mmCIF file of C-alpha atoms and ligand atoms in Angstrom:
data_model
loop_
_atom_site.group_PDB
_atom_site.id
_atom_site.type_symbol
_atom_site.label_atom_id
_atom_site.label_comp_id
_atom_site.label_asym_id
_atom_site.label_seq_id
_atom_site.Cartn_x
_atom_site.Cartn_y
_atom_site.Cartn_z
ATOM 1 C CA MET A 1143 -115.940 31.473 -165.340
ATOM 2 C CA ASN A 1144 -112.285 31.153 -166.488
ATOM 3 C CA GLU A 1145 -111.334 34.703 -167.235
ATOM 4 C CA ARG A 1146 -108.199 36.620 -166.351
ATOM 5 C CA VAL A 1147 -109.007 39.158 -163.681
ATOM 6 C CA LEU A 1148 -106.579 41.751 -162.324
ATOM 7 C CA VAL A 1149 -106.800 42.423 -158.588
ATOM 8 C CA THR A 1150 -105.088 45.578 -157.279
ATOM 9 C CA GLY A 1151 -104.379 45.462 -153.574
ATOM 10 C CA GLY A 1152 -104.754 41.661 -153.749
ATOM 11 C CA THR A 1153 -102.472 40.810 -150.924
ATOM 12 C CA GLY A 1154 -104.623 43.082 -148.580
ATOM 13 C CA TYR A 1155 -107.293 42.052 -146.232
ATOM 14 C CA ILE A 1156 -110.470 42.048 -148.449
ATOM 15 C CA GLY A 1157 -108.268 41.624 -151.589
ATOM 16 C CA SER A 1158 -106.720 38.428 -150.549
ATOM 17 C CA HIS A 1159 -110.168 36.864 -149.536
ATOM 18 C CA THR A 1160 -111.440 37.891 -152.853
ATOM 19 C CA VAL A 1161 -108.516 36.411 -154.801
ATOM 20 C CA VAL A 1162 -109.225 33.175 -153.088
ATOM 21 C CA GLU A 1163 -112.923 33.181 -154.164
ATOM 22 C CA LEU A 1164 -112.059 34.249 -157.784
ATOM 23 C CA ILE A 1165 -109.612 31.301 -158.077
ATOM 24 C CA ASN A 1166 -112.268 29.008 -156.565
ATOM 25 C CA SER A 1167 -114.610 30.170 -159.275
ATOM 26 C CA GLY A 1168 -112.235 29.286 -162.014
ATOM 27 C CA CYS A 1169 -110.723 32.644 -162.677
ATOM 28 C CA GLU A 1170 -107.038 33.250 -163.315
ATOM 29 C CA THR A 1171 -105.954 36.056 -161.095
ATOM 30 C CA VAL A 1172 -103.211 38.610 -161.417
ATOM 31 C CA VAL A 1173 -102.406 40.284 -158.156
ATOM 32 C CA VAL A 1174 -100.722 43.717 -158.006
ATOM 33 C CA ASP A 1175 -99.799 45.417 -154.722
ATOM 34 C CA ASN A 1176 -96.977 47.652 -153.525
ATOM 35 C CA LEU A 1177 -96.949 45.680 -150.244
ATOM 36 C CA SER A 1178 -97.238 49.040 -148.341
ATOM 37 C CA ASN A 1179 -99.825 47.547 -145.957
ATOM 38 C CA SER A 1180 -99.574 43.723 -146.520
ATOM 39 C CA ARG A 1181 -97.088 40.935 -146.561
ATOM 40 C CA ILE A 1182 -95.789 38.768 -149.561
ATOM 41 C CA GLU A 1183 -96.589 35.615 -147.457
ATOM 42 C CA VAL A 1184 -100.190 36.234 -148.158
ATOM 43 C CA LEU A 1185 -99.682 34.508 -151.462
ATOM 44 C CA ASP A 1186 -98.532 31.370 -149.577
ATOM 45 C CA GLY A 1187 -101.714 31.509 -147.788
ATOM 46 C CA ILE A 1188 -103.738 31.961 -151.003
ATOM 47 C CA SER A 1189 -101.973 29.024 -152.589
ATOM 48 C CA SER A 1190 -102.369 26.789 -149.521
ATOM 49 C CA ILE A 1191 -106.091 27.399 -149.581
ATOM 50 C CA THR A 1192 -106.761 27.097 -153.421
ATOM 51 C CA GLY A 1193 -103.816 25.094 -154.616
ATOM 52 C CA THR A 1194 -102.965 27.874 -157.045
ATOM 53 C CA ARG A 1195 -100.492 30.510 -156.701
ATOM 54 C CA PRO A 1196 -101.736 33.735 -158.323
ATOM 55 C CA ALA A 1197 -99.466 35.720 -160.660
ATOM 56 C CA PHE A 1198 -97.969 38.587 -158.729
ATOM 57 C CA ASP A 1199 -96.304 41.824 -159.764
ATOM 58 C CA LYS A 1200 -95.074 44.239 -157.060
ATOM 59 C CA VAL A 1201 -96.573 47.435 -158.608
ATOM 60 C CA ASP A 1202 -97.732 50.670 -157.161
ATOM 61 C CA VAL A 1203 -100.844 51.524 -159.101
ATOM 62 C CA CYS A 1204 -99.936 55.121 -158.956
ATOM 63 C CA ASP A 1205 -97.013 54.265 -161.308
ATOM 64 C CA LEU A 1206 -98.637 54.378 -164.690
ATOM 65 C CA ASP A 1207 -95.687 52.890 -166.655
ATOM 66 C CA ARG A 1208 -95.328 49.869 -164.297
ATOM 67 C CA LEU A 1209 -99.057 49.378 -164.575
ATOM 68 C CA ARG A 1210 -98.968 49.396 -168.301
ATOM 69 C CA GLU A 1211 -96.052 47.037 -168.255
ATOM 70 C CA CYS A 1212 -98.127 44.655 -166.106
ATOM 71 C CA CYS A 1213 -101.248 44.779 -168.511
ATOM 72 C CA ARG A 1214 -98.778 44.077 -171.377
ATOM 73 C CA LYS A 1215 -97.252 41.132 -169.678
ATOM 74 C CA HIS A 1216 -100.589 39.523 -168.705
ATOM 75 C CA GLN A 1217 -102.338 39.898 -171.970
ATOM 76 C CA GLY A 1218 -106.142 39.361 -172.177
ATOM 77 C CA ILE A 1219 -107.310 40.794 -168.751
ATOM 78 C CA LYS A 1220 -111.039 40.967 -168.842
ATOM 79 C CA ALA A 1221 -111.822 42.715 -165.680
ATOM 80 C CA VAL A 1222 -110.225 44.492 -162.698
ATOM 81 C CA VAL A 1223 -111.241 44.483 -159.009
ATOM 82 C CA HIS A 1224 -109.677 47.635 -157.456
ATOM 83 C CA PHE A 1225 -108.755 47.469 -153.841
ATOM 84 C CA ALA A 1226 -105.459 49.195 -153.703
ATOM 85 C CA ALA A 1227 -106.036 52.400 -151.633
ATOM 86 C CA PHE A 1228 -105.352 53.998 -148.283
ATOM 87 C CA LYS A 1229 -108.137 53.343 -145.916
ATOM 88 C CA ALA A 1230 -107.634 54.755 -142.404
ATOM 89 C CA VAL A 1231 -110.221 57.477 -141.623
ATOM 90 C CA GLY A 1232 -108.159 59.272 -138.779
ATOM 91 C CA GLU A 1233 -104.903 59.155 -140.773
ATOM 92 C CA SER A 1234 -106.713 60.693 -143.712
ATOM 93 C CA VAL A 1235 -107.621 63.751 -141.525
ATOM 94 C CA GLU A 1236 -103.785 64.160 -140.764
ATOM 95 C CA LYS A 1237 -102.577 63.552 -144.241
ATOM 96 C CA PRO A 1238 -105.278 64.522 -146.696
ATOM 97 C CA LEU A 1239 -102.958 65.193 -149.728
ATOM 98 C CA GLU A 1240 -101.401 61.744 -149.470
ATOM 99 C CA TYR A 1241 -104.927 60.277 -149.442
ATOM 100 C CA TYR A 1242 -106.122 62.196 -152.464
ATOM 101 C CA ARG A 1243 -102.979 61.581 -154.346
ATOM 102 C CA ASN A 1244 -102.853 57.855 -153.733
ATOM 103 C CA ASN A 1245 -106.643 57.077 -153.926
ATOM 104 C CA LEU A 1246 -107.436 59.204 -157.027
ATOM 105 C CA ILE A 1247 -104.344 58.790 -159.142
ATOM 106 C CA SER A 1248 -104.323 55.018 -158.777
ATOM 107 C CA LEU A 1249 -107.990 54.956 -159.935
ATOM 108 C CA MET A 1250 -107.273 57.270 -162.854
ATOM 109 C CA ASN A 1251 -104.247 55.259 -163.906
ATOM 110 C CA LEU A 1252 -106.381 52.059 -163.830
ATOM 111 C CA LEU A 1253 -109.158 53.560 -165.967
ATOM 112 C CA LEU A 1254 -106.472 54.816 -168.473
ATOM 113 C CA VAL A 1255 -104.945 51.274 -168.856
ATOM 114 C CA MET A 1256 -108.423 49.754 -168.987
ATOM 115 C CA ARG A 1257 -109.037 51.880 -172.030
ATOM 116 C CA GLU A 1258 -105.736 51.310 -173.670
ATOM 117 C CA PHE A 1259 -105.814 47.517 -173.146
ATOM 118 C CA GLU A 1260 -109.533 47.342 -173.877
ATOM 119 C CA ILE A 1261 -110.383 45.775 -170.385
ATOM 120 C CA PRO A 1262 -114.285 46.049 -170.244
ATOM 121 C CA GLY A 1263 -115.146 45.535 -166.440
ATOM 122 C CA LEU A 1264 -114.382 47.266 -163.246
ATOM 123 C CA VAL A 1265 -115.449 46.330 -159.698
ATOM 124 C CA PHE A 1266 -114.582 49.204 -157.355
ATOM 125 C CA SER A 1267 -114.109 48.817 -153.531
ATOM 126 C CA SER A 1268 -116.211 51.543 -152.097
ATOM 127 C CA SER A 1269 -117.619 52.152 -148.602
ATOM 128 C CA CYS A 1270 -120.813 52.913 -146.724
ATOM 129 C CA THR A 1271 -118.931 55.931 -145.482
ATOM 130 C CA VAL A 1272 -120.199 57.771 -148.586
ATOM 131 C CA TYR A 1273 -123.590 58.014 -146.868
ATOM 132 C CA GLY A 1274 -122.286 59.748 -143.629
ATOM 133 C CA GLN A 1275 -124.971 59.548 -140.951
ATOM 134 C CA PRO A 1276 -127.984 58.683 -142.943
ATOM 135 C CA ASP A 1277 -131.435 60.281 -142.178
ATOM 136 C CA ARG A 1278 -133.181 56.816 -142.588
ATOM 137 C CA LEU A 1279 -132.176 53.287 -141.764
ATOM 138 C CA PRO A 1280 -131.543 50.839 -143.085
ATOM 139 C CA VAL A 1281 -129.469 52.664 -145.748
ATOM 140 C CA THR A 1282 -130.429 51.979 -149.402
ATOM 141 C CA GLU A 1283 -128.430 52.847 -152.447
ATOM 142 C CA GLU A 1284 -130.912 55.714 -153.023
ATOM 143 C CA SER A 1285 -129.937 57.465 -149.635
ATOM 144 C CA LEU A 1286 -128.458 60.867 -150.023
ATOM 145 C CA ILE A 1287 -124.783 61.088 -150.435
ATOM 146 C CA LYS A 1288 -123.763 63.738 -147.762
ATOM 147 C CA PRO A 1289 -120.556 65.727 -147.602
ATOM 148 C CA ALA A 1290 -118.021 63.194 -146.488
ATOM 149 C CA ALA A 1291 -116.923 63.396 -142.803
ATOM 150 C CA SER A 1292 -113.364 62.584 -143.688
ATOM 151 C CA PRO A 1293 -110.755 62.918 -146.554
ATOM 152 C CA TYR A 1294 -110.875 59.194 -146.843
ATOM 153 C CA GLY A 1295 -114.650 59.191 -147.284
ATOM 154 C CA ASN A 1296 -114.352 62.036 -149.786
ATOM 155 C CA THR A 1297 -111.873 60.007 -151.853
ATOM 156 C CA LYS A 1298 -114.489 57.080 -152.162
ATOM 157 C CA GLN A 1299 -117.164 59.715 -153.119
ATOM 158 C CA ILE A 1300 -114.874 61.260 -155.733
ATOM 159 C CA CYS A 1301 -113.687 57.976 -157.122
ATOM 160 C CA GLU A 1302 -117.301 56.844 -157.684
ATOM 161 C CA GLU A 1303 -117.889 60.046 -159.569
ATOM 162 C CA ILE A 1304 -114.739 59.585 -161.714
ATOM 163 C CA ILE A 1305 -115.994 56.063 -162.506
ATOM 164 C CA ARG A 1306 -119.476 57.160 -163.265
ATOM 165 C CA ASP A 1307 -118.425 59.958 -165.721
ATOM 166 C CA THR A 1308 -115.645 57.729 -167.346
ATOM 167 C CA ILE A 1309 -118.159 54.884 -167.938
ATOM 168 C CA ALA A 1310 -120.739 57.306 -169.385
ATOM 169 C CA ALA A 1311 -118.134 58.375 -171.945
ATOM 170 C CA SER A 1312 -116.742 54.750 -172.568
ATOM 171 C CA PRO A 1313 -119.356 52.555 -174.411
ATOM 172 C CA ALA A 1314 -117.005 49.613 -174.157
ATOM 173 C CA MET A 1315 -116.699 49.680 -170.421
ATOM 174 C CA LYS A 1316 -118.855 48.799 -167.476
ATOM 175 C CA ALA A 1317 -118.366 49.300 -163.756
ATOM 176 C CA ILE A 1318 -119.853 48.189 -160.325
ATOM 177 C CA SER A 1319 -119.154 50.019 -157.145
ATOM 178 C CA LEU A 1320 -119.659 47.887 -153.944
ATOM 179 C CA ARG A 1321 -120.301 49.844 -150.923
ATOM 180 C CA TYR A 1322 -119.114 47.873 -147.933
ATOM 181 C CA PHE A 1323 -120.417 48.183 -144.370
ATOM 182 C CA ASN A 1324 -117.922 46.766 -141.747
ATOM 183 C CA PRO A 1325 -115.967 43.867 -143.078
ATOM 184 C CA VAL A 1326 -114.809 41.324 -140.250
ATOM 185 C CA GLY A 1327 -113.483 37.913 -139.669
ATOM 186 C CA ALA A 1328 -111.125 35.778 -141.594
ATOM 187 C CA HIS A 1329 -110.962 32.784 -143.979
ATOM 188 C CA PRO A 1330 -112.165 29.613 -142.101
ATOM 189 C CA SER A 1331 -108.751 28.140 -142.710
ATOM 190 C CA ALA A 1332 -107.262 30.818 -140.427
ATOM 191 C CA VAL A 1333 -104.453 31.054 -143.116
ATOM 192 C CA ILE A 1334 -105.370 34.533 -144.307
ATOM 193 C CA GLY A 1335 -107.072 37.421 -142.428
ATOM 194 C CA GLU A 1336 -106.641 41.074 -141.336
ATOM 195 C CA LEU A 1337 -103.291 42.163 -140.044
ATOM 196 C CA PRO A 1338 -103.254 45.777 -139.100
ATOM 197 C CA SER A 1339 -99.894 47.403 -138.869
ATOM 198 C CA GLY A 1340 -99.464 48.926 -135.511
ATOM 199 C CA THR A 1341 -102.470 49.626 -133.158
ATOM 200 C CA PRO A 1342 -105.593 48.462 -134.699
ATOM 201 C CA LEU A 1343 -108.110 51.177 -135.421
ATOM 202 C CA ASN A 1344 -111.017 48.933 -136.009
ATOM 203 C CA LEU A 1345 -113.158 47.051 -133.381
ATOM 204 C CA VAL A 1346 -112.650 43.386 -134.147
ATOM 205 C CA PRO A 1347 -108.878 43.281 -134.549
ATOM 206 C CA TYR A 1348 -108.691 45.382 -131.370
ATOM 207 C CA ILE A 1349 -110.803 42.706 -129.653
ATOM 208 C CA THR A 1350 -108.680 39.782 -130.835
ATOM 209 C CA GLN A 1351 -105.416 41.468 -129.955
ATOM 210 C CA THR A 1352 -106.793 42.370 -126.538
ATOM 211 C CA ALA A 1353 -107.920 38.688 -126.043
ATOM 212 C CA ILE A 1354 -104.512 37.409 -126.974
ATOM 213 C CA GLY A 1355 -102.810 39.782 -124.648
ATOM 214 C CA LEU A 1356 -101.144 42.231 -127.069
ATOM 215 C CA ARG A 1357 -103.504 45.085 -125.680
ATOM 216 C CA GLU A 1358 -104.439 45.537 -122.148
ATOM 217 C CA HIS A 1359 -108.073 46.282 -122.690
ATOM 218 C CA LEU A 1360 -110.529 47.315 -125.413
ATOM 219 C CA ARG A 1361 -111.639 50.804 -125.213
ATOM 220 C CA VAL A 1362 -115.393 51.076 -125.827
ATOM 221 C CA PHE A 1363 -115.940 54.447 -127.334
ATOM 222 C CA GLY A 1364 -119.107 55.738 -125.848
ATOM 223 C CA ASN A 1365 -122.126 54.353 -124.105
ATOM 224 C CA ASP A 1366 -124.324 57.420 -124.460
ATOM 225 C CA TYR A 1367 -125.325 57.092 -128.071
ATOM 226 C CA ASP A 1368 -129.074 57.010 -128.842
ATOM 227 C CA THR A 1369 -129.097 53.263 -129.248
ATOM 228 C CA PRO A 1370 -130.715 50.565 -127.093
ATOM 229 C CA ASP A 1371 -127.474 49.947 -125.007
ATOM 230 C CA GLY A 1372 -125.841 53.273 -125.705
ATOM 231 C CA SER A 1373 -122.849 51.860 -127.828
ATOM 232 C CA GLY A 1374 -122.440 52.369 -131.531
ATOM 233 C CA ILE A 1375 -124.168 50.124 -134.001
ATOM 234 C CA ARG A 1376 -122.640 48.832 -137.242
ATOM 235 C CA ASP A 1377 -123.396 46.179 -139.881
ATOM 236 C CA TYR A 1378 -120.658 43.666 -139.567
ATOM 237 C CA ILE A 1379 -120.247 41.612 -142.645
ATOM 238 C CA ASN A 1380 -118.094 38.381 -143.048
ATOM 239 C CA VAL A 1381 -115.162 38.963 -145.217
ATOM 240 C CA VAL A 1382 -115.659 35.692 -147.101
ATOM 241 C CA ASP A 1383 -119.317 36.632 -147.805
ATOM 242 C CA LEU A 1384 -118.023 39.988 -148.974
ATOM 243 C CA ALA A 1385 -115.369 38.392 -151.240
ATOM 244 C CA ARG A 1386 -117.980 36.188 -152.863
ATOM 245 C CA ALA A 1387 -120.075 39.323 -153.839
ATOM 246 C CA HIS A 1388 -117.057 40.492 -155.922
ATOM 247 C CA VAL A 1389 -117.136 37.238 -157.818
ATOM 248 C CA LYS A 1390 -120.838 37.743 -158.440
ATOM 249 C CA ALA A 1391 -120.272 41.276 -159.670
ATOM 250 C CA ILE A 1392 -117.431 40.072 -162.029
ATOM 251 C CA GLU A 1393 -119.881 37.480 -163.398
ATOM 252 C CA ARG A 1394 -122.601 40.083 -163.851
ATOM 253 C CA LEU A 1395 -120.066 42.437 -165.766
ATOM 254 C CA LEU A 1396 -118.595 39.678 -167.920
ATOM 255 C CA GLU A 1397 -121.945 38.007 -168.711
ATOM 256 C CA ASN A 1398 -123.446 41.170 -169.742
ATOM 257 C CA ARG A 1399 -126.193 41.139 -167.127
ATOM 258 C CA CYS A 1400 -125.905 44.677 -165.893
ATOM 259 C CA ARG A 1401 -128.994 46.853 -166.161
ATOM 260 C CA GLN A 1402 -126.885 49.979 -166.404
ATOM 261 C CA PRO A 1403 -123.234 50.557 -167.445
ATOM 262 C CA TYR A 1404 -122.540 51.840 -163.985
ATOM 263 C CA GLU A 1405 -124.103 50.118 -160.971
ATOM 264 C CA VAL A 1406 -123.893 50.548 -157.149
ATOM 265 C CA PHE A 1407 -124.646 47.902 -154.531
ATOM 266 C CA ASN A 1408 -124.708 48.047 -150.690
ATOM 267 C CA LEU A 1409 -122.929 44.932 -149.224
ATOM 268 C CA GLY A 1410 -123.998 44.277 -145.554
ATOM 269 C CA THR A 1411 -126.135 41.794 -143.582
ATOM 270 C CA GLY A 1412 -129.040 44.191 -143.033
ATOM 271 C CA LYS A 1413 -128.620 43.747 -139.270
ATOM 272 C CA GLY A 1414 -126.849 46.145 -136.894
ATOM 273 C CA SER A 1415 -124.856 45.005 -133.904
ATOM 274 C CA SER A 1416 -123.773 47.215 -130.990
ATOM 275 C CA VAL A 1417 -120.280 47.241 -129.636
ATOM 276 C CA PHE A 1418 -121.554 45.536 -126.389
ATOM 277 C CA GLU A 1419 -123.269 42.892 -128.563
ATOM 278 C CA ILE A 1420 -120.040 42.241 -130.410
ATOM 279 C CA ILE A 1421 -118.091 41.773 -127.129
ATOM 280 C CA ARG A 1422 -120.785 39.461 -125.694
ATOM 281 C CA THR A 1423 -120.867 37.378 -129.020
ATOM 282 C CA PHE A 1424 -117.061 37.143 -129.058
ATOM 283 C CA GLU A 1425 -116.866 35.958 -125.525
ATOM 284 C CA GLU A 1426 -119.569 33.340 -126.125
ATOM 285 C CA ALA A 1427 -118.274 32.143 -129.383
ATOM 286 C CA THR A 1428 -114.616 31.860 -128.266
ATOM 287 C CA GLY A 1429 -114.873 31.154 -124.524
ATOM 288 C CA GLU A 1430 -112.307 34.051 -123.977
ATOM 289 C CA ARG A 1431 -113.017 36.768 -121.337
ATOM 290 C CA LEU A 1432 -112.404 40.332 -122.768
ATOM 291 C CA ASN A 1433 -111.052 43.234 -120.659
ATOM 292 C CA TRP A 1434 -112.802 46.471 -121.713
ATOM 293 C CA LYS A 1435 -113.150 49.929 -120.419
ATOM 294 C CA LEU A 1436 -115.430 52.757 -121.128
ATOM 295 C CA TYR A 1437 -114.004 55.732 -122.943
ATOM 296 C CA PRO A 1438 -115.466 58.924 -124.301
ATOM 297 C CA ARG A 1439 -116.972 58.863 -127.872
ATOM 298 C CA ARG A 1440 -114.437 58.669 -130.765
ATOM 299 C CA PRO A 1441 -114.532 61.971 -132.742
ATOM 300 C CA GLY A 1442 -116.188 61.516 -136.161
ATOM 301 C CA ASP A 1443 -118.136 58.369 -135.109
ATOM 302 C CA ILE A 1444 -121.707 58.107 -135.938
ATOM 303 C CA ALA A 1445 -124.360 56.345 -133.701
ATOM 304 C CA CYS A 1446 -125.842 53.743 -136.019
ATOM 305 C CA VAL A 1447 -125.588 52.521 -139.444
ATOM 306 C CA TYR A 1448 -126.765 49.314 -141.244
ATOM 307 C CA ALA A 1449 -127.589 48.302 -144.721
ATOM 308 C CA ASP A 1450 -130.497 47.601 -146.756
ATOM 309 C CA ALA A 1451 -128.747 44.987 -148.868
ATOM 310 C CA SER A 1452 -131.922 43.848 -150.779
ATOM 311 C CA LEU A 1453 -130.723 45.240 -154.126
ATOM 312 C CA ALA A 1454 -127.569 43.069 -153.983
ATOM 313 C CA ASN A 1455 -129.604 40.055 -152.729
ATOM 314 C CA ARG A 1456 -131.941 40.395 -155.658
ATOM 315 C CA GLU A 1457 -129.661 41.680 -158.478
ATOM 316 C CA LEU A 1458 -126.299 39.879 -157.608
ATOM 317 C CA GLY A 1459 -128.086 36.764 -156.176
ATOM 318 C CA TRP A 1460 -125.889 37.116 -153.200
ATOM 319 C CA LYS A 1461 -126.526 37.238 -149.505
ATOM 320 C CA ALA A 1462 -124.248 37.615 -146.453
ATOM 321 C CA ASP A 1463 -125.312 34.589 -144.412
ATOM 322 C CA THR A 1464 -122.463 33.610 -142.122
ATOM 323 C CA PRO A 1465 -123.581 33.814 -138.570
ATOM 324 C CA LEU A 1466 -121.942 36.476 -136.489
ATOM 325 C CA ASP A 1467 -120.546 34.086 -133.779
ATOM 326 C CA GLU A 1468 -118.899 32.002 -136.498
ATOM 327 C CA THR A 1469 -117.365 35.100 -138.012
ATOM 328 C CA LEU A 1470 -115.967 36.401 -134.687
ATOM 329 C CA ARG A 1471 -114.604 32.834 -134.119
ATOM 330 C CA SER A 1472 -112.834 32.943 -137.443
ATOM 331 C CA ALA A 1473 -111.212 36.349 -136.470
ATOM 332 C CA TRP A 1474 -110.024 34.652 -133.176
ATOM 333 C CA ASN A 1475 -108.720 31.640 -134.926
ATOM 334 C CA TRP A 1476 -106.777 33.846 -137.437
ATOM 335 C CA GLU A 1477 -105.252 35.883 -134.628
ATOM 336 C CA LYS A 1478 -104.112 32.873 -132.745
ATOM 337 C CA ASN A 1479 -102.647 31.379 -135.899
ATOM 338 C CA ILE A 1480 -100.854 34.500 -137.174
ATOM 339 C CA ARG A 1481 -99.187 35.014 -133.700
ATOM 340 C CA ARG A 1482 -97.992 31.488 -133.565
ATOM 341 C CA THR A 1483 -96.526 31.811 -137.206
ATOM 342 C CA MET A 1484 -94.954 35.191 -136.464
ATOM 343 C CA LYS A 1485 -93.254 33.705 -133.343
ATOM 344 C CA ARG A 1486 -91.439 31.063 -135.365
HETATM 345 N N1 UFG B 3 -115.007 50.920 -131.505
HETATM 346 C C1 UFG B 3 -114.706 50.873 -130.109
HETATM 347 N N2 UFG B 3 -113.407 50.620 -129.839
HETATM 348 C C2 UFG B 3 -112.445 50.399 -130.673
HETATM 349 C C3 UFG B 3 -112.689 50.560 -132.189
HETATM 350 C C4 UFG B 3 -114.017 50.742 -132.460
HETATM 351 O O1 UFG B 3 -115.490 51.019 -129.290
HETATM 352 O O2 UFG B 3 -111.213 50.203 -130.440
HETATM 353 C C5 UFG B 3 -116.336 51.148 -131.879
HETATM 354 C C6 UFG B 3 -116.593 52.394 -132.745
HETATM 355 O O3 UFG B 3 -116.813 53.523 -131.977
HETATM 356 C C7 UFG B 3 -117.758 51.996 -133.525
HETATM 357 C C8 UFG B 3 -117.589 50.505 -133.821
HETATM 358 O O4 UFG B 3 -116.815 50.118 -132.809
HETATM 359 O O5 UFG B 3 -118.975 52.321 -132.919
HETATM 360 C C9 UFG B 3 -117.017 50.245 -135.234
HETATM 361 O O6 UFG B 3 -115.698 50.905 -135.370
HETATM 362 P P1 UFG B 3 -114.693 50.536 -136.433
HETATM 363 O O7 UFG B 3 -113.618 51.396 -136.327
HETATM 364 O O8 UFG B 3 -114.458 49.094 -136.419
HETATM 365 O O9 UFG B 3 -115.433 50.801 -137.823
HETATM 366 P P2 UFG B 3 -116.082 52.119 -138.393
HETATM 367 O O10 UFG B 3 -117.573 51.993 -138.560
HETATM 368 O O11 UFG B 3 -115.647 53.354 -137.604
HETATM 369 O O12 UFG B 3 -115.295 52.307 -139.783
HETATM 370 C C10 UFG B 3 -115.304 51.373 -140.743
HETATM 371 C C11 UFG B 3 -114.019 51.368 -141.541
HETATM 372 C C12 UFG B 3 -113.993 52.547 -142.454
HETATM 373 C C13 UFG B 3 -115.339 52.704 -143.275
HETATM 374 C C14 UFG B 3 -116.500 52.683 -142.227
HETATM 375 C C15 UFG B 3 -117.760 52.823 -142.971
HETATM 376 O O13 UFG B 3 -112.929 51.368 -140.796
HETATM 377 O O14 UFG B 3 -112.935 52.385 -143.457
HETATM 378 O O15 UFG B 3 -116.430 51.500 -141.544
HETATM 379 O O16 UFG B 3 -118.880 52.973 -141.835
HETATM 380 F F1 UFG B 3 -115.381 53.964 -143.842
#
């Protein structure tokens, strides 16, 4: 596939890994990002892995004129992968308006320019958060979409609705929403990975920052859930596996293999792991000992969620198959590498 693909939020965590896989598959990528939560050096990482430096425009997707300018400059874009969004659940509760404004306006701008520039395909970065605490596990795409537990989750639900309605009214356009479970790990080169600004909110970056000595101990949020060891269970998916699913989705769109103009796929491993299992696997995989302490449940957390990813397995011809220990080792290698680099 040697098409031109626009990647919004392409210097971010999942965005950068996806740009690498798109380049590896032969695509020409155009990255836009406002660098509000990522570093320009990520482009060096992408070029050192792939041997290709993607085109880059510092653009906030909420700025319609700049987005238009970018599409004019890079004529012939055939598809968009849209990552650029705010993503912190807790912060969204404090700043709902900022979340609605940023996440909804950027998507609407993008759909407008797709129509204007006749860009036929969209892959949207969605989340399993749209399901809330599902009644039945594993979660299939047919599971009920419940009222979102946070403004962030609500933006993902609303964005999916905006896409569905827009696609229904636009015969020339198709879209795929990918609902991620818990993306973790880093590229095996340790050259790109997750770099949260400030205190990490997610489990794995908190673990690696604790192991390297930036944090005193990991806080385990609750051991009294209705799960075998009492800690929360999630479906942790390797970020490179996840990135590859985007390439499959782009291929499906551009090769006209979609069964519907708008499709939705869960992206997970199908297996849940508890917080204690993650700690144990991290220690075994890296040889590091992790300090942790028990804390009360984190408000808003659910007990257990993992994916039924069989639709994506079947329809996209994709599977998340990197073993968890390898994934956690990759997160650790990245942590060590980025701290070394930042010291210089
Ligand atoms: N956890 C801890 N200590 C921490 C951080 C997390 O014990 O310092 C626990 C949580 O309680 C939970 C598990 O680790 O049981 C995973 O927590 P994360 O914060 O890593 O992930 P979440 O499942 O809460 O949220 C993630 C993304 C969201 C997305 C959601 C969908 O951060 O953007 O998955 O389920 F919406």
